[in-house]
């Protein structure tokens, strides 16, 4: 196995900020074969999906999922989990109907392709001030928000 290399696309004079994890609580992996027209699978078999390239990206638009959908699902689930974590710490009850919809877009940037994300959060029955404060705190806590901060455009809104 080749040692991992940290990739940095920042300009040469940009000081790199690295967030080191103190203690890994969980680690997983997935293996893809065939690229955007292939398959993705985790070693335990919990994830086993067919991949298809959307027509908008020049593909056939087959029955499989794609990296953007997987990223959207992961970010939405993680952000909702972060809201639950923050709410519990604040001894606050998160509405049972709380939901997060993540929209992920892909497009051209000068060096190739980039993504953007939008999180639309529904917290029915929660006062707007409390909902906004909860969302702001979750955006600080969420690992996906950490990973995307200052890297891609992320818009967060209460719907």
Coordinates of N, CA and C in Angstrom, one line a residue:
X1 N 0.8 -1.2 0.0 CA 0.0 0.0 0.0 C 0.9 1.2 0.0
X2 N 0.6 2.2 -0.9 CA 1.3 3.4 -1.0 C 0.9 4.3 0.2
X3 N 1.8 5.0 0.9 CA 1.4 5.9 2.0 C 0.5 7.0 1.5
X4 N -0.5 7.4 2.3 CA -1.4 8.4 1.9 C -0.7 9.8 1.7
X5 N -1.1 10.5 0.8 CA -0.5 11.8 0.5 C -1.6 12.9 0.6
X6 N -1.3 13.9 1.4 CA -2.3 15.0 1.5 C -2.2 15.9 0.3
X7 N -3.4 15.9 -0.4 CA -3.5 16.8 -1.6 C -3.9 18.2 -1.2
X8 N -3.2 19.1 -1.8 CA -3.5 20.5 -1.4 C -3.6 21.3 -2.7
X9 N -4.8 21.8 -3.0 CA -4.9 22.6 -4.3 C -4.9 24.1 -4.0
X10 N -4.5 24.5 -2.8 CA -4.4 25.9 -2.5 C -3.2 26.5 -3.2
X11 N -3.2 27.8 -3.4 CA -2.1 28.5 -4.0 C -0.8 28.3 -3.2
X12 N 0.4 28.3 -3.8 CA 1.6 28.0 -3.1 C 1.8 28.9 -1.8
X13 N 1.4 30.1 -1.7 CA 1.6 30.9 -0.6 C 0.5 30.9 0.5
X14 N -0.5 30.0 0.2 CA -1.6 29.9 1.1 C -1.2 28.9 2.3
X15 N -1.4 29.4 3.5 CA -1.1 28.6 4.6 C -2.2 27.5 4.8
X16 N -1.8 26.2 4.8 CA -2.7 25.1 4.8 C -3.2 24.9 6.3
X17 N -4.5 24.8 6.4 CA -5.1 24.5 7.8 C -5.5 23.0 7.8
X18 N -4.9 22.3 8.7 CA -5.2 20.9 8.8 C -5.9 20.6 10.1
X19 N -7.0 19.9 10.0 CA -7.7 19.6 11.2 C -7.4 18.1 11.6
X20 N -6.6 17.9 12.7 CA -6.3 16.6 13.1 C -7.3 16.0 14.1
X21 N -7.7 14.8 13.8 CA -8.6 14.2 14.7 C -7.9 13.6 15.9
X22 N -8.3 13.9 17.1 CA -7.7 13.4 18.3 C -7.8 11.9 18.5
X23 N -9.0 11.4 18.2 CA -9.3 10.0 18.4 C -10.3 9.5 17.4
X24 N -10.0 8.6 16.5 CA -10.9 8.1 15.6 C -11.9 7.2 16.3
X25 N -13.2 7.6 16.1 CA -14.3 6.8 16.7 C -14.9 5.8 15.8
X26 N -14.7 6.0 14.5 CA -15.3 5.0 13.5 C -14.5 5.3 12.2
X27 N -14.3 4.2 11.5 CA -13.6 4.3 10.2 C -14.3 3.3 9.3
X28 N -14.5 3.7 8.1 CA -15.1 2.8 7.1 C -14.5 3.0 5.8
X29 N -14.9 2.3 4.8 CA -14.3 2.5 3.4 C -15.3 2.0 2.4
X30 N -15.1 2.4 1.2 CA -15.9 1.9 0.1 C -14.9 1.7 -1.1
X31 N -15.1 0.7 -1.9 CA -14.3 0.5 -3.1 C -15.2 0.7 -4.3
X32 N -14.7 1.5 -5.3 CA -15.4 1.7 -6.5 C -14.6 1.1 -7.7
X33 N -15.3 0.4 -8.5 CA -14.7 -0.1 -9.8 C -15.6 0.4 -10.9
X34 N -15.0 0.7 -12.0 CA -15.7 1.2 -13.2 C -16.0 2.7 -13.2
X35 N -15.6 3.4 -12.2 CA -15.9 4.9 -12.1 C -17.3 5.2 -12.0
X36 N -17.7 6.2 -12.7 CA -19.1 6.7 -12.7 C -20.1 5.7 -13.3
X37 N -19.6 4.8 -14.0 CA -20.5 3.7 -14.7 C -20.2 2.4 -14.0
X38 N -19.8 2.4 -12.8 CA -19.4 1.1 -12.1 C -20.3 0.8 -10.9
X39 N -19.6 0.3 -9.9 CA -20.2 -0.1 -8.7 C -19.4 0.4 -7.5
X40 N -20.1 0.6 -6.4 CA -19.5 1.0 -5.1 C -19.9 0.0 -4.0
X41 N -19.0 -0.4 -3.2 CA -19.3 -1.4 -2.2 C -18.4 -1.2 -0.9
X42 N -19.1 -1.4 0.2 CA -18.3 -1.4 1.5 C -18.0 -2.9 1.8
X43 N -16.9 -3.0 2.6 CA -16.4 -4.4 2.9 C -17.5 -5.2 3.6
X44 N -18.4 -4.6 4.4 CA -19.4 -5.3 5.2 C -20.6 -5.6 4.3
X45 N -20.7 -5.0 3.1 CA -21.8 -5.3 2.2 C -23.0 -4.4 2.5
X46 N -22.9 -3.5 3.6 CA -24.0 -2.6 3.9 C -24.3 -1.6 2.8
X47 N -23.2 -1.2 2.1 CA -23.4 -0.4 0.9 C -23.0 -1.2 -0.3
X48 N -23.9 -1.3 -1.2 CA -23.6 -2.0 -2.5 C -24.5 -1.3 -3.5
X49 N -23.9 -0.4 -4.3 CA -24.7 0.4 -5.3 C -24.1 0.4 -6.6
X50 N -25.0 0.5 -7.6 CA -24.7 0.6 -9.0 C -24.5 2.1 -9.2
X51 N -23.5 2.5 -10.0 CA -23.3 3.9 -10.3 C -23.6 4.2 -11.8
X52 N -24.2 5.3 -12.0 CA -24.6 5.8 -13.4 C -24.3 7.2 -13.5
X53 N -23.8 7.6 -14.7 CA -23.6 9.1 -14.9 C -24.8 9.7 -15.4
X54 N -25.2 10.8 -14.8 CA -26.4 11.6 -15.2 C -26.3 12.0 -16.7
X55 N -27.4 12.2 -17.4 CA -27.4 12.7 -18.8 C -26.7 14.1 -18.8
X56 N -27.0 14.9 -17.8 CA -26.5 16.2 -17.8 C -25.0 16.3 -17.8
X57 N -24.3 15.2 -17.4 CA -22.9 15.1 -17.4 C -22.4 14.2 -18.5
X58 N -23.2 14.0 -19.5 CA -22.8 13.2 -20.7 C -23.0 11.7 -20.6
X59 N -23.7 11.3 -19.5 CA -23.9 9.8 -19.4 C -25.2 9.4 -19.9
X60 N -25.5 8.1 -19.7 CA -26.7 7.5 -20.2 C -27.9 7.7 -19.2
X61 N -27.6 8.2 -18.0 CA -28.7 8.4 -17.0 C -29.3 7.1 -16.6
X62 N -28.5 6.1 -16.4 CA -28.9 4.8 -16.0 C -29.6 4.7 -14.7
X63 N -29.9 3.5 -14.2 CA -30.6 3.3 -13.0 C -29.8 3.5 -11.7
X64 N -28.5 3.7 -11.8 CA -27.7 3.8 -10.6 C -27.7 5.2 -10.0
X65 N -27.0 5.2 -8.9 CA -26.9 6.5 -8.2 C -25.6 7.2 -8.7
X66 N -25.2 8.3 -8.1 CA -24.0 9.0 -8.5 C -23.3 9.6 -7.3
X67 N -22.0 10.0 -7.4 CA -21.3 10.6 -6.3 C -22.0 11.8 -5.7
X68 N -22.7 12.6 -6.5 CA -23.4 13.8 -6.0 C -24.6 13.4 -5.1
X69 N -25.3 12.4 -5.5 CA -26.4 11.9 -4.7 C -25.9 11.3 -3.4
X70 N -24.8 10.6 -3.5 CA -24.3 10.0 -2.3 C -23.8 11.1 -1.3
X71 N -23.1 12.1 -1.9 CA -22.6 13.2 -1.0 C -23.8 13.9 -0.4
X72 N -24.9 14.2 -1.2 CA -26.1 14.9 -0.7 C -26.7 14.1 0.5
X73 N -26.8 12.8 0.3 CA -27.4 11.9 1.4 C -26.5 12.0 2.6
X74 N -25.2 11.8 2.4 CA -24.3 11.8 3.6 C -24.3 13.2 4.3
X75 N -24.3 14.3 3.6 CA -24.3 15.6 4.2 C -25.6 15.8 5.0
X76 N -26.7 15.5 4.3 CA -28.0 15.7 5.0 C -28.1 14.9 6.3
X77 N -27.7 13.6 6.2 CA -27.8 12.7 7.4 C -26.9 13.2 8.5
X78 N -25.7 13.6 8.1 CA -24.7 14.1 9.1 C -25.2 15.4 9.8
X79 N -25.7 16.3 8.9 CA -26.2 17.6 9.5 C -27.3 17.4 10.4
X80 N -28.3 16.5 10.1 CA -29.4 16.2 11.0 C -28.9 15.6 12.3
X81 N -27.9 14.7 12.2 CA -27.3 14.1 13.4 C -26.6 15.2 14.2
X82 N -26.0 16.1 13.6 CA -25.3 17.2 14.3 C -26.4 18.1 15.0
X83 N -27.5 18.3 14.4 CA -28.6 19.1 15.1 C -29.1 18.3 16.3
X84 N -29.2 17.0 16.1 CA -29.7 16.2 17.3 C -28.7 16.3 18.4
X85 N -27.4 16.2 18.1 CA -26.3 16.3 19.1 C -26.4 17.6 19.8
X86 N -26.5 18.7 19.1 CA -26.5 20.1 19.6 C -27.8 20.2 20.5
X87 N -28.9 19.8 20.0 CA -30.2 19.9 20.7 C -30.1 19.1 22.1
X88 N -29.5 17.9 22.1 CA -29.4 17.1 23.3 C -28.4 17.9 24.3
X89 N -27.4 18.4 23.8 CA -26.4 19.2 24.7 C -27.1 20.4 25.3
X90 N -28.1 21.0 24.6 CA -28.8 22.1 25.1 C -30.1 21.8 25.8
X91 N -30.3 20.5 26.0 CA -31.5 19.9 26.6 C -32.7 20.5 26.0
X92 N -32.7 20.4 24.6 CA -33.8 20.9 23.8 C -34.3 19.7 23.0
X93 N -35.6 19.7 22.7 CA -36.2 18.6 22.0 C -36.3 19.0 20.5
X94 N -35.7 18.2 19.7 CA -35.7 18.4 18.2 C -37.1 17.8 17.7
X95 N -37.8 18.6 16.9 CA -39.1 18.0 16.4 C -38.9 16.7 15.7
X96 N -39.8 15.8 15.9 CA -39.7 14.4 15.3 C -39.7 14.5 13.8
X97 N -40.4 15.6 13.3 CA -40.5 15.7 11.8 C -39.3 16.5 11.2
X98 N -38.3 16.8 12.0 CA -37.1 17.5 11.5 C -36.5 16.8 10.3
X99 N -36.1 17.6 9.3 CA -35.5 17.0 8.1 C -34.5 18.0 7.5
X100 N -33.6 17.4 6.8 CA -32.6 18.2 6.0 C -32.6 17.6 4.6
X101 N -32.7 18.5 3.7 CA -32.6 18.2 2.3 C -31.3 18.9 1.8
X102 N -30.4 18.1 1.3 CA -29.2 18.6 0.7 C -29.3 18.6 -0.8
X103 N -29.0 19.7 -1.4 CA -28.9 19.8 -2.9 C -27.5 20.0 -3.3
X104 N -26.9 19.1 -4.1 CA -25.5 19.2 -4.5 C -25.5 19.4 -6.0
X105 N -24.7 20.4 -6.4 CA -24.5 20.7 -7.8 C -23.1 20.5 -8.2
X106 N -22.8 20.1 -9.4 CA -21.5 19.9 -10.0 C -21.4 20.8 -11.2
X107 N -20.2 21.4 -11.4 CA -20.0 22.2 -12.6 C -18.5 22.5 -12.8
X108 N -18.3 23.2 -13.8 CA -16.9 23.5 -14.3 C -16.3 24.6 -13.5
X109 N -15.1 24.4 -13.1 CA -14.2 25.5 -12.4 C -12.9 25.5 -13.3
X110 N -12.1 26.6 -13.1 CA -10.9 26.7 -13.9 C -10.0 25.4 -14.0
X111 N -9.9 24.7 -12.9 CA -9.0 23.6 -12.8 C -9.7 22.2 -13.1
X112 N -11.0 22.2 -13.4 CA -11.7 21.0 -13.7 C -13.1 21.1 -13.3
X113 N -13.5 20.4 -12.3 CA -14.9 20.4 -11.8 C -15.0 20.7 -10.3
X114 N -16.1 21.3 -9.9 CA -16.3 21.6 -8.5 C -17.7 21.3 -8.1
X115 N -17.9 21.3 -6.8 CA -19.3 21.1 -6.3 C -19.7 22.2 -5.4
X116 N -21.0 22.3 -5.3 CA -21.6 23.3 -4.3 C -22.7 22.5 -3.6
X117 N -23.1 23.0 -2.4 CA -24.1 22.4 -1.7 C -25.1 23.4 -1.1
X118 N -26.3 23.0 -0.9 CA -27.3 23.8 -0.3 C -28.1 22.8 0.7
X119 N -28.2 23.3 2.0 CA -28.9 22.5 3.0 C -30.2 23.3 3.3
X120 N -31.3 22.6 3.1 CA -32.6 23.2 3.4 C -33.2 22.4 4.6
X121 N -33.3 23.1 5.7 CA -33.6 22.5 7.0 C -35.0 22.8 7.4
X122 N -35.8 21.8 7.8 CA -37.2 21.9 8.2 C -37.2 21.5 9.7
X123 N -37.6 22.5 10.5 CA -37.8 22.2 12.0 C -39.2 22.7 12.4
X124 N -40.2 22.0 12.0 CA -41.6 22.4 12.3 C -41.9 22.5 13.8
X125 N -42.5 23.6 14.1 CA -42.9 23.7 15.5 C -41.8 24.4 16.4
X126 N -40.6 24.6 15.9 CA -39.6 25.2 16.6 C -39.6 26.7 16.3
X127 N -39.5 27.6 17.3 CA -39.4 29.0 17.1 C -38.2 29.4 16.2
X128 N -38.4 30.3 15.3 CA -37.4 30.7 14.3 C -36.1 31.0 15.0
X129 N -36.1 31.7 16.0 CA -34.8 32.1 16.7 C -34.1 30.9 17.2
X130 N -34.8 30.0 17.8 CA -34.2 28.7 18.3 C -33.7 27.9 17.2
X131 N -34.5 27.8 16.1 CA -34.1 27.0 14.9 C -32.9 27.5 14.3
X132 N -32.8 28.8 14.1 CA -31.6 29.5 13.5 C -30.4 29.2 14.4
X133 N -30.5 29.4 15.7 CA -29.4 29.1 16.6 C -28.9 27.7 16.6
X134 N -29.9 26.8 16.5 CA -29.6 25.3 16.4 C -28.8 25.0 15.1
X135 N -29.3 25.6 14.0 CA -28.7 25.4 12.7 C -27.2 25.9 12.7
X136 N -27.1 27.1 13.3 CA -25.7 27.7 13.3 C -24.8 26.8 14.1
X137 N -25.2 26.3 15.3 CA -24.4 25.5 16.1 C -24.1 24.1 15.4
X138 N -25.1 23.6 14.7 CA -24.9 22.3 14.0 C -23.9 22.5 12.9
X139 N -23.9 23.7 12.2 CA -23.0 23.9 11.2 C -21.5 24.0 11.7
X140 N -21.4 24.4 12.9 CA -20.0 24.4 13.6 C -19.6 23.0 13.9
X141 N -20.5 22.1 14.4 CA -20.2 20.8 14.8 C -20.1 19.8 13.7
X142 N -20.9 19.9 12.7 CA -21.0 18.9 11.6 C -19.7 18.6 10.9
X143 N -19.2 17.3 10.8 CA -18.0 17.0 10.1 C -18.0 17.4 8.6
X144 N -19.1 17.2 8.0 CA -19.2 17.6 6.6 C -19.1 19.1 6.4
X145 N -19.6 19.9 7.4 CA -19.5 21.3 7.3 C -18.0 21.7 7.5
X146 N -17.3 21.0 8.4 CA -15.9 21.2 8.6 C -15.1 20.9 7.3
X147 N -15.5 19.8 6.6 CA -14.8 19.4 5.4 C -15.0 20.3 4.3
X148 N -16.2 21.0 4.2 CA -16.5 21.8 3.1 C -16.2 23.3 3.4
X149 N -16.0 23.7 4.6 CA -15.8 25.1 5.0 C -14.6 25.7 4.2
X150 N -14.8 26.8 3.6 CA -13.7 27.5 2.8 C -13.2 26.7 1.6
X151 N -14.0 25.6 1.3 CA -13.6 24.8 0.1 C -14.6 24.9 -1.0
X152 N -15.9 24.8 -0.6 CA -17.0 24.9 -1.6 C -18.0 25.9 -1.1
X153 N -18.9 26.3 -2.0 CA -20.0 27.2 -1.6 C -21.1 26.3 -0.9
X154 N -21.4 26.6 0.3 CA -22.5 25.9 1.1 C -23.5 26.9 1.6
X155 N -24.7 26.8 1.2 CA -25.8 27.7 1.6 C -26.7 26.9 2.6
X156 N -27.0 27.5 3.7 CA -27.8 26.8 4.7 C -29.1 27.7 4.9
X157 N -30.3 27.1 4.8 CA -31.5 27.9 5.0 C -32.5 27.1 5.8
X158 N -33.3 27.8 6.6 CA -34.4 27.2 7.3 C -35.6 27.4 6.4
X159 N -36.3 26.2 6.2 CA -37.5 26.3 5.3 C -38.8 26.0 6.0

